PDB file of C-alpha atoms and ligand atoms in Angstrom:
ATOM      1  CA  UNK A   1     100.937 108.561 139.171  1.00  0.00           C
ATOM      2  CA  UNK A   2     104.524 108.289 140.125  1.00  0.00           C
ATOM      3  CA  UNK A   3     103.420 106.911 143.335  1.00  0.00           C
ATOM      4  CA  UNK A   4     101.732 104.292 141.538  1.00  0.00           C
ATOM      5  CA  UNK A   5     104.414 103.167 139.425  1.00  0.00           C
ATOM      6  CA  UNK A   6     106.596 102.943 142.694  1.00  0.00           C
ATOM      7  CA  UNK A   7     104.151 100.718 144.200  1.00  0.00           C
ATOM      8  CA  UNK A   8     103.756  98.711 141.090  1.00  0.00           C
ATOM      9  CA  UNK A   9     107.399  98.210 141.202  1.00  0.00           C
ATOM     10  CA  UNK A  10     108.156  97.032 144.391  1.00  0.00           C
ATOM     11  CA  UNK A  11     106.267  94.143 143.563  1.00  0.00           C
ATOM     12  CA  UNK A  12     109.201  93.102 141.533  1.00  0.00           C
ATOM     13  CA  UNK A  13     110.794  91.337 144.350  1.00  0.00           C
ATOM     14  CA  UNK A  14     108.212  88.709 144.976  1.00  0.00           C
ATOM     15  CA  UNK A  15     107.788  88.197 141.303  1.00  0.00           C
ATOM     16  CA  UNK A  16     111.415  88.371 140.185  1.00  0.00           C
ATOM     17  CA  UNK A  17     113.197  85.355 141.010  1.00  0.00           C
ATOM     18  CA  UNK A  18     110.389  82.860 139.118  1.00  0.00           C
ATOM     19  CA  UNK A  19     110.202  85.213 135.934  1.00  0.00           C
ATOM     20  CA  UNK A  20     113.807  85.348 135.680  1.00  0.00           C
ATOM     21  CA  UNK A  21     113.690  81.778 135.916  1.00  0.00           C
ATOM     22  CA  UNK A  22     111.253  81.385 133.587  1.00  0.00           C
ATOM     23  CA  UNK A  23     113.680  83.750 130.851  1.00  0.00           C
ATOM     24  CA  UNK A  24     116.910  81.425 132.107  1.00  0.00           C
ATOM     25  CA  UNK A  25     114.494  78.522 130.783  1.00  0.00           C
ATOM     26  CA  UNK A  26     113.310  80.060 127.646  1.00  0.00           C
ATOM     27  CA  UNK A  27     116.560  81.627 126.892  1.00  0.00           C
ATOM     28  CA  UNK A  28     118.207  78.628 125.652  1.00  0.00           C
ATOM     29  CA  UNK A  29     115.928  77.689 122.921  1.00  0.00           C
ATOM     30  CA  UNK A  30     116.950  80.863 121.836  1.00  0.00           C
ATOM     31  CA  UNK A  31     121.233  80.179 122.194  1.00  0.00           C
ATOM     32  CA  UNK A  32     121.853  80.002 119.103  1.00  0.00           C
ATOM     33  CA  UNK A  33     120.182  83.001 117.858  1.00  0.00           C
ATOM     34  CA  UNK A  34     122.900  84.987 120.127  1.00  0.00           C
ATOM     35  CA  UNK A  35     126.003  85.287 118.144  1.00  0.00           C
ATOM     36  CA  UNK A  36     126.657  88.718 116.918  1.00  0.00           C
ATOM     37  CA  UNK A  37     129.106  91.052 118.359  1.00  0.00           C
ATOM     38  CA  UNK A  38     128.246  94.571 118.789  1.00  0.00           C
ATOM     39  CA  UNK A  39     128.844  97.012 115.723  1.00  0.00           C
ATOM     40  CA  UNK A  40     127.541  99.947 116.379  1.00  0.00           C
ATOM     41  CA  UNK A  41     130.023 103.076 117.130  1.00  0.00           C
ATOM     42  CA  UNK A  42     128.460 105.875 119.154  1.00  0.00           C
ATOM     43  CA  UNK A  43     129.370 107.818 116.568  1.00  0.00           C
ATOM     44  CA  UNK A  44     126.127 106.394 114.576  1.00  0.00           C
ATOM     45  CA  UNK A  45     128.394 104.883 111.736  1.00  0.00           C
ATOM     46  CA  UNK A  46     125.757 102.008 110.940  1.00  0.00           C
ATOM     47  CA  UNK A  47     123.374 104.816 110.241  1.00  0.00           C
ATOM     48  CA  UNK A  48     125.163 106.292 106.939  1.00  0.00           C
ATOM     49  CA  UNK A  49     126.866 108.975 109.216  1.00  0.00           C
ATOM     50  CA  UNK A  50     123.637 110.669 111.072  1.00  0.00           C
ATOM     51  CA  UNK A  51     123.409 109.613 114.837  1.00  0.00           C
ATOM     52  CA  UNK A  52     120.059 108.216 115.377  1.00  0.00           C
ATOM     53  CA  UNK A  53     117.438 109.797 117.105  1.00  0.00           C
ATOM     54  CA  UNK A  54     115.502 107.397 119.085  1.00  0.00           C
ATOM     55  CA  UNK A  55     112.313 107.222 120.826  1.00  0.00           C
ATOM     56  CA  UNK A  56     111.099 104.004 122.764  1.00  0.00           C
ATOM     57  CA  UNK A  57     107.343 104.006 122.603  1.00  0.00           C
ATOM     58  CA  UNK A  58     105.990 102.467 125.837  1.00  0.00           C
ATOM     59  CA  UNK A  59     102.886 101.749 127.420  1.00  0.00           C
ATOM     60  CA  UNK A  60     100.782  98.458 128.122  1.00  0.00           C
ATOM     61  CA  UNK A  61      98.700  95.706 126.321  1.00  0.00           C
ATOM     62  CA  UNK A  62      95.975  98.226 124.221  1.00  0.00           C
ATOM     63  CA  UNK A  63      96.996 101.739 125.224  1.00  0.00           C
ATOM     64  CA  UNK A  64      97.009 102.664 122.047  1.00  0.00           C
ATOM     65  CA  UNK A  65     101.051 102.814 121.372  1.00  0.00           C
ATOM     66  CA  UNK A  66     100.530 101.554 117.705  1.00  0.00           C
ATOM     67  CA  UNK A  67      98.211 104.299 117.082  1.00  0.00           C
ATOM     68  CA  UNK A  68     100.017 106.918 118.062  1.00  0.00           C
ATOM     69  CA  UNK A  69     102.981 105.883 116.285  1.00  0.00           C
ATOM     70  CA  UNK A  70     101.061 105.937 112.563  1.00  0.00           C
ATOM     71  CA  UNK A  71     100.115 109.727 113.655  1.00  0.00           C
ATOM     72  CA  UNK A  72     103.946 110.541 114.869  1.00  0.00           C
ATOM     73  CA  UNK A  73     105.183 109.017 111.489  1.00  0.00           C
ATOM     74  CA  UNK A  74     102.791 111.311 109.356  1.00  0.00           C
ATOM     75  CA  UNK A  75     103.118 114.102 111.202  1.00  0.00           C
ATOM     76  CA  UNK A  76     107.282 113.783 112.006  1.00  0.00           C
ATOM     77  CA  UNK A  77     108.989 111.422 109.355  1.00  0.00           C
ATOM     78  CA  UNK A  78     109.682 108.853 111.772  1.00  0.00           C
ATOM     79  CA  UNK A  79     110.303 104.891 110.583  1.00  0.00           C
ATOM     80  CA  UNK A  80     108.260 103.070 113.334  1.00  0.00           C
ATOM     81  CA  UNK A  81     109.819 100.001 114.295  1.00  0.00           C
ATOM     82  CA  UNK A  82     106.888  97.830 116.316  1.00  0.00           C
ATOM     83  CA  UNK A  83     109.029  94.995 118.364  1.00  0.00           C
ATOM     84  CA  UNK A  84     105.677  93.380 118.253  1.00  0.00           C
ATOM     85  CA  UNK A  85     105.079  93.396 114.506  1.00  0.00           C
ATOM     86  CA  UNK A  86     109.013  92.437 113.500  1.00  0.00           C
ATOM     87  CA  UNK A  87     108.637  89.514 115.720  1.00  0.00           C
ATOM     88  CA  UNK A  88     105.022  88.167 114.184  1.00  0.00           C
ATOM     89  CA  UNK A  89     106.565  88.417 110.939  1.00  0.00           C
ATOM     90  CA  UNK A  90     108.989  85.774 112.038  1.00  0.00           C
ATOM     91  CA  UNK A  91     106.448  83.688 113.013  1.00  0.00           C
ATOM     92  CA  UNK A  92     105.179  84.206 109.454  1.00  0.00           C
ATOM     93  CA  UNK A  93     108.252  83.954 107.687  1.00  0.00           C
ATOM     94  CA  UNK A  94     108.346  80.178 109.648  1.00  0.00           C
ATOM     95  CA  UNK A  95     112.345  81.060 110.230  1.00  0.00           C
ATOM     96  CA  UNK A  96     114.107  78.390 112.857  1.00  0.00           C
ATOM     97  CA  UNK A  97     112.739  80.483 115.770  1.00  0.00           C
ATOM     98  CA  UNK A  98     108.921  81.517 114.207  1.00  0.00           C
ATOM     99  CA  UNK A  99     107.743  78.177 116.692  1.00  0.00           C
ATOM    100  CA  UNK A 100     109.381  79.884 119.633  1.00  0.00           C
ATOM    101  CA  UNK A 101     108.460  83.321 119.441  1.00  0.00           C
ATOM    102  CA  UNK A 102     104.867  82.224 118.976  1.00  0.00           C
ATOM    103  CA  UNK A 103     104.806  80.057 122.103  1.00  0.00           C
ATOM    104  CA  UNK A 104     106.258  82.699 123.962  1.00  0.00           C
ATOM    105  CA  UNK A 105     103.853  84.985 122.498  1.00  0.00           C
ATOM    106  CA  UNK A 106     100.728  82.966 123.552  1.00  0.00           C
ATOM    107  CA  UNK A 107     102.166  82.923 126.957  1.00  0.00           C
ATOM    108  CA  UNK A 108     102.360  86.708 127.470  1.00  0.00           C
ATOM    109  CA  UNK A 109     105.751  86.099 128.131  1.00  0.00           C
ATOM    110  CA  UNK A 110     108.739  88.193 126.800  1.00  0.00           C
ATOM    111  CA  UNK A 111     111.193  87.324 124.010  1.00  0.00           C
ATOM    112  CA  UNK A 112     114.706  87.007 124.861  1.00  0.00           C
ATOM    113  CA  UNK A 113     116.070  90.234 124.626  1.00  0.00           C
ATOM    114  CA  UNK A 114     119.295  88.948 122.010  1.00  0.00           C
ATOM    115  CA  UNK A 115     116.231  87.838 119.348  1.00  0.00           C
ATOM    116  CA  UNK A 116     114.417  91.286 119.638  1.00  0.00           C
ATOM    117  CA  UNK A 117     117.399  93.689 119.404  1.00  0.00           C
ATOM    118  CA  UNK A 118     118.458  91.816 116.864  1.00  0.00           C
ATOM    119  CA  UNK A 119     115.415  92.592 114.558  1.00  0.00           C
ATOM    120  CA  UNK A 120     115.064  96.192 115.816  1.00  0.00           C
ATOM    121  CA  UNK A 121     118.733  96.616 114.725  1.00  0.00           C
ATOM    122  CA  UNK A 122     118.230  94.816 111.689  1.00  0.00           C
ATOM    123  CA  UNK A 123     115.744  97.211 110.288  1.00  0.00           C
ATOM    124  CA  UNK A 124     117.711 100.640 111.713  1.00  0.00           C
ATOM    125  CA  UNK A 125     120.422  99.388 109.590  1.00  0.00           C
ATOM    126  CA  UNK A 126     118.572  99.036 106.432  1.00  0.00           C
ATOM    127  CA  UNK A 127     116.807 101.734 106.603  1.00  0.00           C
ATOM    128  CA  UNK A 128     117.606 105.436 105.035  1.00  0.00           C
ATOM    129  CA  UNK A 129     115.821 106.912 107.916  1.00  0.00           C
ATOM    130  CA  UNK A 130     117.669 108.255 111.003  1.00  0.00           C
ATOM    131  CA  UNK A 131     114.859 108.783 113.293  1.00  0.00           C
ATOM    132  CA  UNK A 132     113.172 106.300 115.220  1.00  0.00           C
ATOM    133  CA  UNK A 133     109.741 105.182 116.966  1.00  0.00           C
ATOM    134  CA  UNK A 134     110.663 101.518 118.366  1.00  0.00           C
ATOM    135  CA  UNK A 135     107.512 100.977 119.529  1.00  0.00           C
ATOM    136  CA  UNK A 136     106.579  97.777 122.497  1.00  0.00           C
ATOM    137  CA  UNK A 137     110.516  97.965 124.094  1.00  0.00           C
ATOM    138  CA  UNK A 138     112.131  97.865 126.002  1.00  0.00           C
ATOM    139  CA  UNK A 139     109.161  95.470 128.003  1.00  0.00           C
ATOM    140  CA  UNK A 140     112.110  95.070 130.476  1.00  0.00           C
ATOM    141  CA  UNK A 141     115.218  96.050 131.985  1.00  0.00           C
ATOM    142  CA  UNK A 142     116.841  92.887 130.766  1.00  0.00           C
ATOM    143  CA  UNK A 143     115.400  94.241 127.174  1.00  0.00           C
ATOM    144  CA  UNK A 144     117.052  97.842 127.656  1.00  0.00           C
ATOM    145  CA  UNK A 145     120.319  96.924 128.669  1.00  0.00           C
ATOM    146  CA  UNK A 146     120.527  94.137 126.067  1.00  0.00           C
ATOM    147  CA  UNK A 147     119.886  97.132 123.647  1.00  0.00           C
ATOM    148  CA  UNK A 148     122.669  99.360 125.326  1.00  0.00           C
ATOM    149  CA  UNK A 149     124.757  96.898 124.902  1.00  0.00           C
ATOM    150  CA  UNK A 150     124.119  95.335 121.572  1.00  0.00           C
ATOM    151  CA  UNK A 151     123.052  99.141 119.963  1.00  0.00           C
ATOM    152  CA  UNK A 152     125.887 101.163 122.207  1.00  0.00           C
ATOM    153  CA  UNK A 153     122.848 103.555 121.389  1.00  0.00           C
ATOM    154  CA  UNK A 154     120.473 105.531 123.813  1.00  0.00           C
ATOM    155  CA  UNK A 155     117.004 106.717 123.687  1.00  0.00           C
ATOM    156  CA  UNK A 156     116.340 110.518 123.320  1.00  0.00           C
ATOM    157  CA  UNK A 157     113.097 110.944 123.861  1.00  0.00           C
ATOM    158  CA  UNK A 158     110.668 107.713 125.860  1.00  0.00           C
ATOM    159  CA  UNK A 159     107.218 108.104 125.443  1.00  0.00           C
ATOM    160  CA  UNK A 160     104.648 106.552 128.287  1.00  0.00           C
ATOM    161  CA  UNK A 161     100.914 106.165 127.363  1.00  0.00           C
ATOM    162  CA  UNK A 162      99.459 105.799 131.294  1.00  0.00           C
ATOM    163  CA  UNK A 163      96.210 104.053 130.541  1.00  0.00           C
ATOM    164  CA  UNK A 164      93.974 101.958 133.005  1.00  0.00           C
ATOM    165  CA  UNK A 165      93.839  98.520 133.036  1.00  0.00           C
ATOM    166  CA  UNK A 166      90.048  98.140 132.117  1.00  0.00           C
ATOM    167  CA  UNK A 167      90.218 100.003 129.043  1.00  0.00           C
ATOM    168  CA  UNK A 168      93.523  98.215 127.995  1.00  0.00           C
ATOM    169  CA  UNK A 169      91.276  95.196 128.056  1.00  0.00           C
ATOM    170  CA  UNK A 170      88.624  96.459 126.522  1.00  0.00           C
ATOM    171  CA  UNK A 171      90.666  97.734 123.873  1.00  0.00           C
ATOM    172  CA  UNK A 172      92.672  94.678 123.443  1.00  0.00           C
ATOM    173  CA  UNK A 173      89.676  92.357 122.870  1.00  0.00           C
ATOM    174  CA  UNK A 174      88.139  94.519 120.623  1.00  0.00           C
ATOM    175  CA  UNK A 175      90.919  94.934 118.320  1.00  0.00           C
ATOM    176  CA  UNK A 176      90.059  92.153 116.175  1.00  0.00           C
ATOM    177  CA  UNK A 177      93.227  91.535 114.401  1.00  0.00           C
ATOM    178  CA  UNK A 178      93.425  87.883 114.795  1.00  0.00           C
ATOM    179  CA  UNK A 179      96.019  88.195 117.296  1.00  0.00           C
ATOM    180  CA  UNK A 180      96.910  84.831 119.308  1.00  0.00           C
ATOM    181  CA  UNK A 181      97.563  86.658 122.376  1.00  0.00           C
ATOM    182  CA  UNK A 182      94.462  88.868 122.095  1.00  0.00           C
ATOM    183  CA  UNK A 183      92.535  87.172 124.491  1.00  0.00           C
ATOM    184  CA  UNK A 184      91.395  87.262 127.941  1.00  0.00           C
ATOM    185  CA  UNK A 185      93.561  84.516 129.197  1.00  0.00           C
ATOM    186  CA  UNK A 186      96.604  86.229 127.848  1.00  0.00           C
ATOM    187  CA  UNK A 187      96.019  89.737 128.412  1.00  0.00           C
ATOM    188  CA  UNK A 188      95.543  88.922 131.850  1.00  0.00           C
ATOM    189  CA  UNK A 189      99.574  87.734 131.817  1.00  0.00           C
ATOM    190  CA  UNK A 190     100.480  90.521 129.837  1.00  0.00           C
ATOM    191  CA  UNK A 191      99.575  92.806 131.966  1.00  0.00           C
ATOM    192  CA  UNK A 192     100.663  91.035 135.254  1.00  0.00           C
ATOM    193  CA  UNK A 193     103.868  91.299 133.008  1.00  0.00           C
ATOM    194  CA  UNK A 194     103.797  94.657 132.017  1.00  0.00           C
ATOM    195  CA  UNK A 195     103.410  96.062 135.820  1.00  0.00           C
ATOM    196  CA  UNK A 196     106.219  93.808 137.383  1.00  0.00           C
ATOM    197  CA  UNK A 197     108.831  93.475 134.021  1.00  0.00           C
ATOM    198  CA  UNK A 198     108.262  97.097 131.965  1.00  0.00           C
ATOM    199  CA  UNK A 199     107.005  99.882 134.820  1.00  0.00           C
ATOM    200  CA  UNK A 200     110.802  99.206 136.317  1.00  0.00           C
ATOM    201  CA  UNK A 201     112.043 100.679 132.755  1.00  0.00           C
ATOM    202  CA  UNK A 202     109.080 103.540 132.908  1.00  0.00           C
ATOM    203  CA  UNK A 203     110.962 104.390 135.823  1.00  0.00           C
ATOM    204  CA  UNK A 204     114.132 104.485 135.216  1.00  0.00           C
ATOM    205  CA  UNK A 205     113.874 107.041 132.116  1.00  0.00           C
ATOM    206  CA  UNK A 206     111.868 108.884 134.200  1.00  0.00           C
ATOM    207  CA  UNK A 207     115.010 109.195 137.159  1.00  0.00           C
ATOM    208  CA  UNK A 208     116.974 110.118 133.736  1.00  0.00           C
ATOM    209  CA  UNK A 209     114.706 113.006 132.668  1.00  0.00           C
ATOM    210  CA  UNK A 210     113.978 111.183 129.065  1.00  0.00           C
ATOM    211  CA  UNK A 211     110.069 110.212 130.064  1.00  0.00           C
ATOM    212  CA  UNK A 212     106.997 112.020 128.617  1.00  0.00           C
ATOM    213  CA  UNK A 213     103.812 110.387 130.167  1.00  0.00           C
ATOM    214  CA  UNK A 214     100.659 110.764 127.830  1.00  0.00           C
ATOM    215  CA  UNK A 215      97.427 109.926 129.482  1.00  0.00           C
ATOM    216  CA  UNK A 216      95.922 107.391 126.933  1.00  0.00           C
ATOM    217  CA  UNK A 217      92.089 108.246 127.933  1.00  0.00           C
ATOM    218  CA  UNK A 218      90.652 110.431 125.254  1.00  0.00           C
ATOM    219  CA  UNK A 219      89.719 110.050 121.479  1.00  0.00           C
ATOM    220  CA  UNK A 220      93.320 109.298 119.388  1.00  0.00           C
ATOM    221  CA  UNK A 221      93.052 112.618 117.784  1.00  0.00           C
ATOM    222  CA  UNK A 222      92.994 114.001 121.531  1.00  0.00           C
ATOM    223  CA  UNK A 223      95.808 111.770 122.312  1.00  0.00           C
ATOM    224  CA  UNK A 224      98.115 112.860 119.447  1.00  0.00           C
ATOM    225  CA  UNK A 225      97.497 116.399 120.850  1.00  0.00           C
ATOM    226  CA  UNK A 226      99.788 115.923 123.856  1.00  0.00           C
ATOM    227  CA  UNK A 227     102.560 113.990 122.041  1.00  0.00           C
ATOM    228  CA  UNK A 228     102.829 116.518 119.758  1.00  0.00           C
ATOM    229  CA  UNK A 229     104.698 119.393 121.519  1.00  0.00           C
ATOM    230  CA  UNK A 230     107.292 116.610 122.745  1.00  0.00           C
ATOM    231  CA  UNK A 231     108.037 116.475 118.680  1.00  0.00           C
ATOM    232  CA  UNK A 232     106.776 120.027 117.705  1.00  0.00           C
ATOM    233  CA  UNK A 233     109.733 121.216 120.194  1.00  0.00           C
ATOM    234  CA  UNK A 234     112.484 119.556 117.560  1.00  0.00           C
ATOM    235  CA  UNK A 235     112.079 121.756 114.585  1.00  0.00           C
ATOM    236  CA  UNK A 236     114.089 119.469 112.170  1.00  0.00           C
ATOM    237  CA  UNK A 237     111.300 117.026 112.209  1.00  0.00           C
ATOM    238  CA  UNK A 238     108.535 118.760 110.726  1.00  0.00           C
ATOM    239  CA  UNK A 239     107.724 117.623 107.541  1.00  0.00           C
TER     240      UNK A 239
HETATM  241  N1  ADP B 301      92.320 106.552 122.033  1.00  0.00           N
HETATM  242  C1  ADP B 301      91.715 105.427 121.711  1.00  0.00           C
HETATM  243  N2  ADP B 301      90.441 105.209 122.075  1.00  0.00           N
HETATM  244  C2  ADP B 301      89.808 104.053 121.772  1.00  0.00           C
HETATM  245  N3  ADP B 301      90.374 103.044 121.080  1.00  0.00           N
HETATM  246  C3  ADP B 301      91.659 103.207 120.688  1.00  0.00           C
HETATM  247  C4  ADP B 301      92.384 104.393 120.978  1.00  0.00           C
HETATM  248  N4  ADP B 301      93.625 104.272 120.474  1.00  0.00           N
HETATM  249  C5  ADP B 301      93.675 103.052 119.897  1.00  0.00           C
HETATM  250  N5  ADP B 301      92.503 102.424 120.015  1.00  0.00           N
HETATM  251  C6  ADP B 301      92.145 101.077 119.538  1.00  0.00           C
HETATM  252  O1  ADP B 301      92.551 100.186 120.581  1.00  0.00           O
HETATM  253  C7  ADP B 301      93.185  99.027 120.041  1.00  0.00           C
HETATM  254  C8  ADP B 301      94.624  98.957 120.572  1.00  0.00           C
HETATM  255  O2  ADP B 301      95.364 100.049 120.025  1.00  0.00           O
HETATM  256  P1  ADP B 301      96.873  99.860 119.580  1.00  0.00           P
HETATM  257  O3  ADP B 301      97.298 101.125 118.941  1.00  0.00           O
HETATM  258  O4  ADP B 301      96.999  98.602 118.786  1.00  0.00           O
HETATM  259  O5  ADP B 301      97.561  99.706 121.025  1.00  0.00           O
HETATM  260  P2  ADP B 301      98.938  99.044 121.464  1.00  0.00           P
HETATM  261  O6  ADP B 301      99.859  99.087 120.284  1.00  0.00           O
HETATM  262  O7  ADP B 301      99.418  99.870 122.609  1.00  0.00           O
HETATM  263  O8  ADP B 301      98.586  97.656 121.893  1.00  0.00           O
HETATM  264  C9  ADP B 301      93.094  99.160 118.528  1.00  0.00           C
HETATM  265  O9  ADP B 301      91.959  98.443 118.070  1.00  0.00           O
HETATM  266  C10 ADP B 301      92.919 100.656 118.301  1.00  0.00           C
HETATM  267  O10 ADP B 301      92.196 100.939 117.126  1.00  0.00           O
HETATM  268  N1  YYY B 302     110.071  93.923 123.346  1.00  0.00           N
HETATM  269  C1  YYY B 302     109.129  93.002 123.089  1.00  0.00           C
HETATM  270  C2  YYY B 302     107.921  93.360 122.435  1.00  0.00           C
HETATM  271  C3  YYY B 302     106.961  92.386 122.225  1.00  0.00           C
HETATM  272  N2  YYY B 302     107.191  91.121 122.634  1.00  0.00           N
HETATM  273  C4  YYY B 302     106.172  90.073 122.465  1.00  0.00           C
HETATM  274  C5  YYY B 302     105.421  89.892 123.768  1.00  0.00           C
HETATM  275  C6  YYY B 302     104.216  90.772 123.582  1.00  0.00           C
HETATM  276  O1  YYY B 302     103.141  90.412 124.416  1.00  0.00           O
HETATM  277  C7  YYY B 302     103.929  90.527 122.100  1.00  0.00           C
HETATM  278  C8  YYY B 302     103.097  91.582 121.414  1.00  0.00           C
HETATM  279  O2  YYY B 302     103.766  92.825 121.515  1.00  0.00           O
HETATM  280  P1  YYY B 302     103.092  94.130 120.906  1.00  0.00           P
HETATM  281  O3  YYY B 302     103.978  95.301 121.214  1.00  0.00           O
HETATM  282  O4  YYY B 302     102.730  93.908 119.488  1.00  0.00           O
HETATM  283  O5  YYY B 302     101.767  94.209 121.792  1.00  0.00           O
HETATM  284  P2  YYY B 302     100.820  95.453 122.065  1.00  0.00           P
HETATM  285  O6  YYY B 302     100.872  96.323 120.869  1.00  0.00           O
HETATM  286  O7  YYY B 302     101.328  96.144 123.313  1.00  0.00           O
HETATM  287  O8  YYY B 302      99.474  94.842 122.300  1.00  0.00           O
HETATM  288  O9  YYY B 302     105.216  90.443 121.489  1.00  0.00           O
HETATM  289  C9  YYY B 302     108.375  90.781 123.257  1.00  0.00           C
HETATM  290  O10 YYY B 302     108.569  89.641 123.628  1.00  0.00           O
HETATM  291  N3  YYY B 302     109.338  91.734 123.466  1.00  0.00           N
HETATM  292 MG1   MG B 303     100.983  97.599 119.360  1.00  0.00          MG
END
């Protein structure tokens, strides 16, 4: 598998310098949406004195992240945090940026990372909670180091569903949610996305020792029976 994700990655350099280009273009709709400063202490202050415990939820287009995240949040008290989710209720809220998200969004393209960390940061701070499923980021590097950087916070644990393309797709178009990017047109740039913007990321928590890769074939219930030791190991969250 690791082999594959190398592979998949060094297809980055063909891809990289018209993607970035396209996020240098996109970013400035977003410019204005950029202003805050950092607040966070690593100490966790923001988080009414517990330090966070945080695990990125990762995987592509339909591997079943959301899923898995509903069972982790009976089974383990986590607040789940979907970067997807917090940005289509922008769209629905019709705030100054709702237009540009959803263009971006019908594009299979990826939000500029200032508009997303903003949201996910948003919510950790207004919430009683201190542990975390942010599930659907970081989709890129440029996504986790924003977060570093904005958050001064680091994941503990990164979870990986590994799921093949063809049943992401299948998946996908039969989740019947109304989605605008649940279609074949866009799944198709989702997923060239995915492999060339958010295996780099797989990757690197992986060279850091913080990656658990579930394989996402199976029933959910057969799913949820790998991620749970990764949780199970952590007494304090059992509920
Ligand atoms: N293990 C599974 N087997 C078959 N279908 C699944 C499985 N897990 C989730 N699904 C279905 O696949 C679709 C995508 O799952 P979802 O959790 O939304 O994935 P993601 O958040 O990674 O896009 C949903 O319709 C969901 O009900
Ligand atoms: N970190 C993120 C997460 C999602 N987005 C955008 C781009 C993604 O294609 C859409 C949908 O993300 P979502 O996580 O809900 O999608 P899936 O559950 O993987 O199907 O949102 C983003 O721009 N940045
Ligand atoms: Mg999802």
């Amino acid at each position: 598998m690791w082999r594959r994700v190398a592979s998949l990655s060094s297809l980055i350099s063909s891809k990289r310098s018209s993607t970035l280009n396209q996020a240098a273009y996109s970013f400035k709709f977003f410019e204005s949406f950029t202003t805050e400063t950092p607040t966070q202490g690593k100490d966790g202050r923001f988080f009414k004195g517990k330090t966070p415990f945080i695990t990125f939820v990762l995987g592509g287009p339909g591997s079943g992240k959301g899923t898995q995240c509903e069972k982790i949040v009976e089974n383990f008290g986590f607040t789940h945090l979907s970067a997807g989710d917090l940005l289509r209720r922008e769209i629905i809220s019709n705030t100054e940026y709702g237009a540009k998200i959803l263009d971006t969004i019908k594009e299979g393209k990826i939000v500029p990372s200032e508009v997303t960390v903003k949201l996910i940061r948003k919510e950790m701070e207004s919430s009683d909670n201190y542990k975390f499923l942010i599930d659907g980021f970081p989709r890129s590097e440029e996504n986790r180091i924003a977060f570093e950087r904005i958050t001064e916070a680091d994941p503990d644990i990164v979870l990986f569903f590994d799921c093949p393309e063809e049943e992401m797709v299948k998946r996908v178009l039969n989740r019947n949610q109304g989605r605008v990017d649940d279609n074949i047109d866009t799944i198709r740039k989702r997923l060239k996305i995915f492999e060339s913007l958010n295996l780099p990321v797989v990757n690197y928590y992986s060279k850091r020792g913080k990656l658990y890769t579930i394989n996402a074939v199976g029933t959910a219930d057969e799913i949820f029976e790998q991620v749970r030791p990764v949780f199970a190991a952590h007494e304090e969250f059992s509920t």
